[in-house]
Amino acid sequence: MSGADNVVWLGAPAFPEAARHALADSRLRANLRRATGTIRDKRLAVAAELDDWEELRETAAAVKRHTLRHLDHYLLRLEEAVTAAGGTVHWAADAAAANRIVTDLVRATGEREVVKVKSMATQEIGLNGALADAGIRAFETDLAELIVQLDDDRPSHILVPAIHRSRSEIREIFLREMGEWGRPAPDTLTDDPRDLAEAARLHLREKFLRAKVAVSGANFAAADTGTVVVVESEGNGRMCLTLPETLITVMGIEKVLPSFADLDVFLQLLPRSSTGERMNPYTSLWTGVTDGDGPGVFHLVLLDNGRTATLADEVGRQALACIRCSACLNVCPVYERTGGHAYGSVYPGPIGAVLTPQLVGVENAASLPFASTLCGACYDACPVKIDIPEVLVHLRAEAVEAKRRRRLLPTTEALAMKAAGAVLSSPRRLAAVQGPAALGARLLSRDGRIGVLPGPFARWSGTRDTPVPPRESMRAWWRRTRTGTRDEGRTATEREERR
Ligand code: SF4
């Protein structure tokens, strides 16, 4: 299995096709609009409470920049600290290595079941599938992940994986599937949130009490103390992190922070940016193992899976600063209309559009850097100030270049761009084509807009509202109204060219 196999969903259509399909689903769009709007408003309100919000963002961005520049140093320090505290550190170059390590560790315990804390890293490597292949059943315990798992679905949001499901759909899933996985939902189940939560609580409790092995991800790990941190809202994580005998944590290497003190900044930013809360209901921290307190065996699997290659890209590496808060998803006009499945990747939304192509190679996710309007809302919302539009533009150039390399003949678009470059770089050539082009555009126009152009330009023009050019160009207007002589109206370059 390559590292790309689970980051992008094999067989999923490219973004434009998947988005068209999603846009036709009015129930999905209503669910998304309601959910993202609610979280967005909560985030704005709690962020506005802090006078030093912008300073916190600046500090977090600086800490992440520094850490990524010295990642090797801090990872070795983390390994040393975790080992000294009684844990064991494993290094996984890719998804296959990480899955092998975790599977072997679970097998060594003799157990055939694990409980899981919500984790993007284990989704990225397809751990549940790898464990199932080895005869080990993984139970998701986060409520939204449970819904997705019971329905054999895929997550569509980083923080709220079942954001595309309404309460009545969740009720149907619980009634239909819970009995297959353990304690069934009561026949009297309603779609009241309290009822649904209670059914999930009873279903999961027997799993928590039975489990001997837990698998988690990690939000942060402090290199100086070896402390690993998981933040969550429901308490399911706390049960997994404290009740079982063995805890296995899979963590992307970019999650390390230099020191425990850095958590002060990130634990203010993360809950406000993700759920719109001042602090997380549950913040679990552990350092190795402690006699008589929590799991007696702790393994930390440090996952690369394309991160080192991403680090080598000076523009793209900023995506590794992501703390998976999902604020960029909730403000993105594209995500709000298409939902997460359209991205065809474990990482949806704006962060997915910049992270996925880097983890799997831009040629394997070439449509994602274009899944954005470049409006910049994601950059404004990001608590660690990742300039997502900058990375998108950078990756678009790479995607175009990769496509160019694969083709023997240039595309129509490349030829059109080359012709446009030649015209726009010469005032004389521009003046020569401006009149005829404007006339042609007016002839093709309807209702003040240029309609669908013929031939190879049909797809481009068919998705845009291009206004008809005015009868008089700016240059002609300037010459007519602002200058006494024809030469005065010309630019220095034009005058030079005329000479
Ligand atoms: S890119 Fe920024 S806003 Fe988006 S999930 Fe990551 S940290 Fe949050």
mmCIF file of N, CA and C in Angstrom, residues 332-375:
data_model
loop_
_atom_site.group_PDB
_atom_site.id
_atom_site.type_symbol
_atom_site.label_atom_id
_atom_site.label_comp_id
_atom_site.label_asym_id
_atom_site.label_seq_id
_atom_site.Cartn_x
_atom_site.Cartn_y
_atom_site.Cartn_z
ATOM 1 N N CYS A 332 -15.458 28.549 4.203
ATOM 2 C CA CYS A 332 -15.191 28.428 2.765
ATOM 3 C C CYS A 332 -16.505 28.350 1.966
ATOM 4 N N PRO A 333 -16.714 29.269 1.018
ATOM 5 C CA PRO A 333 -17.961 29.223 0.237
ATOM 6 C C PRO A 333 -18.044 27.987 -0.648
ATOM 7 N N VAL A 334 -16.910 27.452 -1.030
ATOM 8 C CA VAL A 334 -16.919 26.240 -1.859
ATOM 9 C C VAL A 334 -17.298 25.033 -1.004
ATOM 10 N N TYR A 335 -16.647 24.885 0.152
ATOM 11 C CA TYR A 335 -16.957 23.759 1.037
ATOM 12 C C TYR A 335 -18.433 23.798 1.452
ATOM 13 N N GLU A 336 -18.930 24.993 1.772
ATOM 14 C CA GLU A 336 -20.307 25.096 2.262
ATOM 15 C C GLU A 336 -21.308 24.581 1.226
ATOM 16 N N ARG A 337 -20.936 24.664 -0.039
ATOM 17 C CA ARG A 337 -21.875 24.231 -1.086
ATOM 18 C C ARG A 337 -21.644 22.795 -1.549
ATOM 19 N N THR A 338 -20.416 22.324 -1.439
ATOM 20 C CA THR A 338 -20.144 20.974 -1.971
ATOM 21 C C THR A 338 -20.039 19.920 -0.878
ATOM 22 N N GLY A 339 -19.666 20.340 0.349
ATOM 23 C CA GLY A 339 -19.415 19.361 1.405
ATOM 24 C C GLY A 339 -18.069 18.690 1.206
ATOM 25 N N GLY A 340 -17.722 17.843 2.169
ATOM 26 C CA GLY A 340 -16.377 17.277 2.192
ATOM 27 C C GLY A 340 -16.134 16.136 1.232
ATOM 28 N N HIS A 341 -17.180 15.354 0.901
ATOM 29 C CA HIS A 341 -16.951 14.178 0.061
ATOM 30 C C HIS A 341 -16.437 14.552 -1.325
ATOM 31 N N ALA A 342 -16.812 15.756 -1.792
ATOM 32 C CA ALA A 342 -16.415 16.161 -3.149
ATOM 33 C C ALA A 342 -14.894 16.254 -3.289
ATOM 34 N N TYR A 343 -14.201 16.449 -2.162
ATOM 35 C CA TYR A 343 -12.740 16.583 -2.230
ATOM 36 C C TYR A 343 -12.052 15.230 -2.421
ATOM 37 N N GLY A 344 -12.802 14.156 -2.222
ATOM 38 C CA GLY A 344 -12.261 12.815 -2.464
ATOM 39 C C GLY A 344 -11.054 12.475 -1.611
ATOM 40 N N SER A 345 -10.989 13.074 -0.425
ATOM 41 C CA SER A 345 -9.793 12.899 0.404
ATOM 42 C C SER A 345 -10.176 12.921 1.874
ATOM 43 N N VAL A 346 -9.331 12.312 2.688
ATOM 44 C CA VAL A 346 -9.512 12.353 4.139
ATOM 45 C C VAL A 346 -9.514 13.803 4.626
ATOM 46 N N TYR A 347 -8.738 14.657 3.952
ATOM 47 C CA TYR A 347 -8.644 16.067 4.347
ATOM 48 C C TYR A 347 -9.456 16.917 3.376
ATOM 49 N N PRO A 348 -10.677 17.329 3.779
ATOM 50 C CA PRO A 348 -11.494 18.133 2.860
ATOM 51 C C PRO A 348 -11.248 19.633 3.053
ATOM 52 N N GLY A 349 -11.965 20.424 2.269
ATOM 53 C CA GLY A 349 -11.958 21.871 2.443
ATOM 54 C C GLY A 349 -10.640 22.505 2.040
ATOM 55 N N PRO A 350 -10.473 23.773 2.398
ATOM 56 C CA PRO A 350 -9.264 24.499 1.978
ATOM 57 C C PRO A 350 -7.960 23.825 2.420
ATOM 58 N N ILE A 351 -7.927 23.329 3.673
ATOM 59 C CA ILE A 351 -6.671 22.690 4.102
ATOM 60 C C ILE A 351 -6.436 21.412 3.297
ATOM 61 N N GLY A 352 -7.512 20.703 2.981
ATOM 62 C CA GLY A 352 -7.357 19.498 2.159
ATOM 63 C C GLY A 352 -6.847 19.829 0.769
ATOM 64 N N ALA A 353 -7.313 20.972 0.245
ATOM 65 C CA ALA A 353 -6.907 21.357 -1.108
ATOM 66 C C ALA A 353 -5.423 21.675 -1.193
ATOM 67 N N VAL A 354 -4.814 22.031 -0.051
ATOM 68 C CA VAL A 354 -3.369 22.292 -0.087
ATOM 69 C C VAL A 354 -2.535 21.151 0.518
ATOM 70 N N LEU A 355 -3.147 20.399 1.446
ATOM 71 C CA LEU A 355 -2.372 19.344 2.096
ATOM 72 C C LEU A 355 -2.365 18.047 1.280
ATOM 73 N N THR A 356 -3.543 17.662 0.809
ATOM 74 C CA THR A 356 -3.652 16.389 0.096
ATOM 75 C C THR A 356 -2.706 16.311 -1.114
ATOM 76 N N PRO A 357 -2.704 17.325 -2.010
ATOM 77 C CA PRO A 357 -1.812 17.206 -3.174
ATOM 78 C C PRO A 357 -0.342 17.107 -2.772
ATOM 79 N N GLN A 358 -0.007 17.675 -1.627
ATOM 80 C CA GLN A 358 1.399 17.606 -1.213
ATOM 81 C C GLN A 358 1.730 16.247 -0.600
ATOM 82 N N LEU A 359 0.779 15.671 0.111
ATOM 83 C CA LEU A 359 1.057 14.370 0.725
ATOM 84 C C LEU A 359 1.097 13.254 -0.317
ATOM 85 N N VAL A 360 0.269 13.390 -1.355
ATOM 86 C CA VAL A 360 0.172 12.269 -2.312
ATOM 87 C C VAL A 360 0.823 12.580 -3.659
ATOM 88 N N GLY A 361 1.319 13.802 -3.834
ATOM 89 C CA GLY A 361 1.863 14.206 -5.135
ATOM 90 C C GLY A 361 0.784 14.923 -5.921
ATOM 91 N N VAL A 362 1.118 16.099 -6.444
ATOM 92 C CA VAL A 362 0.083 16.937 -7.071
ATOM 93 C C VAL A 362 -0.565 16.231 -8.259
ATOM 94 N N GLU A 363 0.164 15.332 -8.920
ATOM 95 C CA GLU A 363 -0.399 14.632 -10.081
ATOM 96 C C GLU A 363 -1.508 13.658 -9.661
ATOM 97 N N ASN A 364 -1.558 13.286 -8.378
ATOM 98 C CA ASN A 364 -2.607 12.377 -7.894
ATOM 99 C C ASN A 364 -3.828 13.098 -7.326
ATOM 100 N N ALA A 365 -3.763 14.425 -7.259
ATOM 101 C CA ALA A 365 -4.904 15.198 -6.746
ATOM 102 C C ALA A 365 -4.921 16.547 -7.455
ATOM 103 N N ALA A 366 -4.767 16.502 -8.774
ATOM 104 C CA ALA A 366 -4.518 17.738 -9.540
ATOM 105 C C ALA A 366 -5.693 18.700 -9.531
ATOM 106 N N SER A 367 -6.920 18.205 -9.289
ATOM 107 C CA SER A 367 -8.066 19.125 -9.341
ATOM 108 C C SER A 367 -8.223 19.910 -8.034
ATOM 109 N N LEU A 368 -7.603 19.433 -6.939
ATOM 110 C CA LEU A 368 -7.877 20.062 -5.641
ATOM 111 C C LEU A 368 -7.365 21.504 -5.507
ATOM 112 N N PRO A 369 -6.165 21.838 -6.009
ATOM 113 C CA PRO A 369 -5.757 23.245 -5.863
ATOM 114 C C PRO A 369 -6.690 24.222 -6.581
ATOM 115 N N PHE A 370 -7.536 23.701 -7.470
ATOM 116 C CA PHE A 370 -8.463 24.575 -8.199
ATOM 117 C C PHE A 370 -9.839 24.621 -7.512
ATOM 118 N N ALA A 371 -9.997 23.880 -6.423
ATOM 119 C CA ALA A 371 -11.287 23.820 -5.731
ATOM 120 C C ALA A 371 -11.424 25.002 -4.769
ATOM 121 N N SER A 372 -11.240 26.183 -5.270
ATOM 122 C CA SER A 372 -11.263 27.371 -4.421
ATOM 123 C C SER A 372 -11.524 28.608 -5.272
ATOM 124 N N THR A 373 -12.166 29.600 -4.641
ATOM 125 C CA THR A 373 -12.365 30.876 -5.347
ATOM 126 C C THR A 373 -11.228 31.835 -5.049
ATOM 127 N N LEU A 374 -10.307 31.441 -4.183
ATOM 128 C CA LEU A 374 -9.204 32.304 -3.726
ATOM 129 C C LEU A 374 -9.734 33.564 -3.032
ATOM 130 N N CYS A 375 -10.873 33.433 -2.352
ATOM 131 C CA CYS A 375 -11.446 34.617 -1.709
ATOM 132 C C CYS A 375 -10.649 35.028 -0.477
#
